[in-house]
Amino acid sequence: EPEVTQTPSHQVTQMGQEVILRCVPISNHLYFYWYRQILGQKVEFLVSFYNNEISEKSEIFDDQFSVERPDGSNFTLKIRSTKLEDSAMYFCASLVSPNTEAFFGQGTRLTVV
Amino acid sequence: GENVEQHPSTLSVQEGDSAVIKCTYSDSASNYFPWYKQELGKRPQLIIDIRSNVGEKKDQRIAVTLNKTAKHFSLHITETQPEDSAVYFCAASIRQAGTALIFGKGTTLSVSS
């Protein structure tokens, strides 16, 4: 069964450093999302991406965050200058069309120290 | 924007009992309501979903009901088993528009044998 894959599974970074989280959505999917989940809390929406542009973003997704689809397969989330409060599990999700199931990746645990 | 409230935050039941988790949503335009199960350290996985054109959907021991007028929906698990123990999240979105899933805070279900 096809699945969304994310790398790395765990990343530890110094405060102020830039990180890039990578996602490979399912190949025929067209809608891409990033969510984050602080330990023990709910899954929070960050940004959605369709047709090579951001279609929706939350208040969390400020100027420190950016997304890119650099080629036909990868979908990346960049955090320019990480803060301690960015420590969370980051999930990528994709779906083939708006009326279908969202598939989540296994997540990247980001730890900012 | 959409806001999803979920109750209870924790639920403990004996094996074989039923479990009910309730959610309310704020945006009357939302028309898609999935439920996700998340086991510890793993990705959220869709267990059942309902669209606003139906009031109830069942899949074996799991059922979801939707009351559009009251803007609430519920997950019902019958004959619970220890492997049902997990965190359950409800979510809402406007499916045709491809808007992001907005999640509730989650319910930690513990099924003891």
Tab-separated table of C-alpha atoms in Angstrom:
chain	number	residue	atom	x	y	z
A	1	GLU	CA	0.000	0.000	0.000
A	2	PRO	CA	1.428	3.401	-0.911
A	3	GLU	CA	2.282	5.647	1.986
A	4	VAL	CA	3.540	9.102	2.804
A	5	THR	CA	7.146	9.003	3.953
A	6	GLN	CA	8.949	11.583	6.044
A	7	THR	CA	12.623	12.126	6.806
A	8	PRO	CA	14.290	12.327	9.168
A	9	SER	CA	12.304	10.463	11.811
A	10	HIS	CA	13.995	12.479	14.544
A	11	GLN	CA	16.010	15.675	14.390
A	12	VAL	CA	17.744	17.488	17.199
A	13	THR	CA	18.799	21.055	16.498
A	14	GLN	CA	20.217	24.035	18.323
A	15	MET	CA	17.941	26.997	18.923
A	16	GLY	CA	18.324	29.509	16.117
A	17	GLN	CA	19.339	26.938	13.526
A	18	GLU	CA	17.458	26.263	10.330
A	19	VAL	CA	15.837	22.896	9.772
A	20	ILE	CA	14.251	21.325	6.741
A	21	LEU	CA	11.753	18.532	7.159
A	22	ARG	CA	11.110	16.392	4.148
A	23	CYS	CA	8.064	14.557	2.941
A	24	VAL	CA	7.374	12.368	-0.053
A	25	PRO	CA	3.608	12.326	-0.611
A	26	ILE	CA	1.841	9.477	-2.366
A	27	SER	CA	2.662	9.838	-6.042
A	28	ASN	CA	-0.742	10.694	-7.507
A	29	HIS	CA	-1.769	13.000	-4.657
A	30	LEU	CA	-2.278	16.688	-5.359
A	31	TYR	CA	-3.035	18.268	-1.981
A	32	PHE	CA	-0.333	18.491	0.653
A	33	TYR	CA	-0.416	19.558	4.273
A	34	TRP	CA	1.860	20.061	7.232
A	35	TYR	CA	0.588	19.594	10.757
A	36	ARG	CA	2.381	19.637	14.061
A	37	GLN	CA	1.653	17.962	17.372
A	38	ILE	CA	3.278	19.174	20.553
A	39	LEU	CA	3.755	16.251	22.930
A	40	GLY	CA	0.459	15.215	24.474
A	41	GLN	CA	-1.549	17.823	22.610
A	42	LYS	CA	-3.764	17.920	19.559
A	43	VAL	CA	-2.744	17.847	15.935
A	44	GLU	CA	-2.536	21.454	14.711
A	45	PHE	CA	-2.793	22.585	11.104
A	46	LEU	CA	0.135	24.597	9.744
A	47	VAL	CA	-0.234	24.943	5.982
A	48	SER	CA	-1.811	23.454	2.894
A	49	PHE	CA	-0.319	23.422	-0.577
A	50	TYR	CA	-1.955	22.836	-3.928
A	51	ASN	CA	-0.975	23.597	-7.502
A	52	ASN	CA	2.468	24.778	-6.402
A	53	GLU	CA	1.249	27.395	-4.009
A	54	ILE	CA	0.047	27.785	-0.457
A	55	SER	CA	-3.733	27.533	-0.366
A	56	GLU	CA	-4.260	28.014	3.350
A	57	LYS	CA	-2.146	28.644	6.435
A	58	SER	CA	-2.742	28.959	10.144
A	59	GLU	CA	-1.593	31.586	12.598
A	60	ILE	CA	1.214	29.261	13.630
A	61	PHE	CA	2.699	29.414	10.126
A	62	ASP	CA	4.511	32.742	10.474
A	63	ASP	CA	7.467	34.186	8.576
A	64	GLN	CA	9.808	31.643	10.146
A	65	PHE	CA	8.115	28.869	8.198
A	66	SER	CA	8.145	28.153	4.496
A	67	VAL	CA	7.157	25.260	2.265
A	68	GLU	CA	8.422	24.111	-1.069
A	69	ARG	CA	7.849	21.426	-3.613
A	70	PRO	CA	11.287	21.521	-5.196
A	71	ASP	CA	10.660	18.655	-7.587
A	72	GLY	CA	7.860	16.322	-8.539
A	73	SER	CA	8.099	14.200	-5.429
A	74	ASN	CA	9.335	16.090	-2.362
A	75	PHE	CA	7.399	18.496	-0.171
A	76	THR	CA	9.480	20.325	2.415
A	77	LEU	CA	8.875	22.421	5.496
A	78	LYS	CA	11.620	24.843	6.474
A	79	ILE	CA	11.905	26.558	9.815
A	80	ARG	CA	14.419	29.371	9.464
A	81	SER	CA	15.402	30.052	13.054
A	82	THR	CA	14.127	27.406	15.403
A	83	LYS	CA	12.792	28.206	18.854
A	84	LEU	CA	12.383	25.908	21.828
A	85	GLU	CA	8.619	25.983	21.325
A	86	ASP	CA	9.012	24.544	17.823
A	87	SER	CA	9.796	21.202	19.450
A	88	ALA	CA	7.018	18.906	18.292
A	89	MET	CA	6.124	16.038	16.013
A	90	TYR	CA	5.594	17.316	12.480
A	91	PHE	CA	3.285	15.357	10.233
A	92	CYS	CA	2.949	15.638	6.496
A	93	ALA	CA	-0.328	14.569	4.904
A	94	SER	CA	-1.541	14.235	1.347
A	95	LEU	CA	-4.711	13.459	-0.523
A	96	VAL	CA	-5.527	12.886	-4.129
A	97	SER	CA	-8.584	15.135	-4.180
A	98	PRO	CA	-10.624	17.128	-1.677
A	99	ASN	CA	-13.182	14.360	-1.261
A	100	THR	CA	-10.760	11.632	-0.324
A	101	GLU	CA	-8.946	10.388	2.758
A	102	ALA	CA	-5.936	12.286	4.062
A	103	PHE	CA	-2.931	10.008	4.510
A	104	PHE	CA	-0.414	10.969	7.164
A	105	GLY	CA	3.289	10.288	7.198
A	106	GLN	CA	4.898	8.712	10.230
A	107	GLY	CA	6.122	12.091	11.437
A	108	THR	CA	9.391	13.840	12.209
A	109	ARG	CA	10.112	14.483	15.854
A	110	LEU	CA	11.882	17.838	16.081
A	111	THR	CA	13.701	18.624	19.298
A	112	VAL	CA	15.103	22.124	19.693
A	113	VAL	CA	17.690	22.465	22.446
B	1	GLY	CA	-12.267	29.706	11.242
B	2	GLU	CA	-13.358	26.291	12.324
B	3	ASN	CA	-13.079	25.251	15.950
B	4	VAL	CA	-13.590	21.674	17.107
B	5	GLU	CA	-14.254	20.768	20.722
B	6	GLN	CA	-13.897	17.166	21.888
B	7	HIS	CA	-15.009	15.434	25.076
B	8	PRO	CA	-14.036	13.681	27.219
B	9	SER	CA	-10.276	14.106	27.292
B	10	THR	CA	-9.841	10.687	28.904
B	11	LEU	CA	-12.123	7.675	28.971
B	12	SER	CA	-11.592	4.403	30.785
B	13	VAL	CA	-13.819	1.420	30.102
B	14	GLN	CA	-13.845	-2.281	30.808
B	15	GLU	CA	-13.332	-4.677	27.943
B	16	GLY	CA	-16.634	-5.372	26.286
B	17	ASP	CA	-18.195	-2.068	27.282
B	18	SER	CA	-19.100	0.670	24.823
B	19	ALA	CA	-17.242	3.943	24.480
B	20	VAL	CA	-18.649	7.220	23.201
B	21	ILE	CA	-16.633	10.287	22.260
B	22	LYS	CA	-18.336	13.536	21.329
B	23	CYS	CA	-17.284	16.508	19.230
B	24	THR	CA	-18.816	19.825	18.315
B	25	TYR	CA	-17.811	22.106	15.488
B	26	SER	CA	-18.396	25.794	14.875
B	27	ASP	CA	-18.377	26.308	11.089
B	28	SER	CA	-21.709	25.351	9.558
B	29	ALA	CA	-19.955	25.065	6.161
B	30	SER	CA	-17.959	22.037	7.357
B	31	ASN	CA	-19.182	18.915	5.652
B	32	TYR	CA	-16.595	16.241	6.310
B	33	PHE	CA	-15.953	14.681	9.711
B	34	PRO	CA	-13.266	12.017	10.035
B	35	TRP	CA	-12.104	10.198	13.131
B	36	TYR	CA	-8.476	9.277	13.563
B	37	LYS	CA	-6.859	6.785	15.925
B	38	GLN	CA	-3.333	7.473	17.074
B	39	GLU	CA	-1.315	4.891	18.930
B	40	LEU	CA	1.626	6.023	20.993
B	41	GLY	CA	4.397	7.439	18.834
B	42	LYS	CA	2.618	6.644	15.585
B	43	ARG	CA	0.835	8.565	12.882
B	44	PRO	CA	-2.896	9.309	13.016
B	45	GLN	CA	-4.861	6.767	11.012
B	46	LEU	CA	-8.350	7.199	9.685
B	47	ILE	CA	-10.838	4.792	11.227
B	48	ILE	CA	-14.130	6.153	9.973
B	49	ASP	CA	-15.509	9.305	8.412
B	50	ILE	CA	-18.897	10.812	7.680
B	51	ARG	CA	-20.089	13.416	5.264
B	52	SER	CA	-22.840	15.880	5.981
B	53	ASN	CA	-25.320	14.223	3.649
B	54	VAL	CA	-25.722	11.259	6.020
B	55	GLY	CA	-26.636	11.061	9.669
B	56	GLU	CA	-24.960	7.802	10.630
B	57	LYS	CA	-22.316	5.418	9.364
B	58	LYS	CA	-21.237	2.096	10.752
B	59	ASP	CA	-18.230	-0.128	10.202
B	60	GLN	CA	-18.271	-3.283	12.330
B	61	ARG	CA	-17.815	-2.179	15.959
B	62	ILE	CA	-17.390	1.487	15.092
B	63	ALA	CA	-20.135	3.956	14.270
B	64	VAL	CA	-20.320	7.688	13.829
B	65	THR	CA	-23.401	9.874	14.119
B	66	LEU	CA	-23.812	13.430	12.905
B	67	ASN	CA	-26.315	16.076	13.938
B	68	LYS	CA	-25.897	18.967	11.518
B	69	THR	CA	-28.450	21.161	13.232
B	70	ALA	CA	-26.677	20.942	16.560
B	71	LYS	CA	-23.261	20.810	14.894
B	72	HIS	CA	-22.070	17.786	16.772
B	73	PHE	CA	-20.879	14.320	15.888
B	74	SER	CA	-19.990	11.302	17.947
B	75	LEU	CA	-17.883	8.170	17.730
B	76	HIS	CA	-19.309	4.976	19.179
B	77	ILE	CA	-17.168	1.908	19.775
B	78	THR	CA	-18.999	-1.212	20.904
B	79	GLU	CA	-17.543	-4.342	22.489
B	80	THR	CA	-14.301	-2.580	23.238
B	81	GLN	CA	-11.054	-4.529	23.247
B	82	PRO	CA	-7.665	-3.718	24.801
B	83	GLU	CA	-6.283	-2.984	21.330
B	84	ASP	CA	-8.790	-0.139	21.029
B	85	SER	CA	-6.701	1.722	23.614
B	86	ALA	CA	-5.294	4.804	21.879
B	87	VAL	CA	-5.881	8.508	21.426
B	88	TYR	CA	-8.853	9.314	19.218
B	89	PHE	CA	-9.156	12.605	17.370
B	90	CYS	CA	-12.182	14.007	15.642
B	91	ALA	CA	-11.762	16.541	12.863
B	92	ALA	CA	-13.807	18.733	10.548
B	93	SER	CA	-13.242	20.353	7.187
B	94	ILE	CA	-14.973	21.684	4.089
B	95	ARG	CA	-14.217	18.803	1.810
B	96	GLN	CA	-14.925	20.175	-1.631
B	97	ALA	CA	-12.770	23.216	-0.974
B	98	GLY	CA	-9.877	21.052	0.140
B	99	THR	CA	-9.604	22.965	3.392
B	100	ALA	CA	-7.426	21.613	6.133
B	101	LEU	CA	-8.662	19.210	8.743
B	102	ILE	CA	-9.141	20.973	12.055
B	103	PHE	CA	-8.703	18.536	14.908
B	104	GLY	CA	-10.194	18.263	18.340
B	105	LYS	CA	-7.909	17.914	21.348
B	106	GLY	CA	-8.153	14.161	21.455
B	107	THR	CA	-9.552	11.528	23.794
B	108	THR	CA	-7.295	8.987	25.451
B	109	LEU	CA	-9.254	5.756	25.571
B	110	SER	CA	-8.065	3.037	27.934
B	111	VAL	CA	-9.688	-0.370	27.735
B	112	SER	CA	-8.853	-2.649	30.617
B	113	SER	CA	-9.295	-6.406	30.506
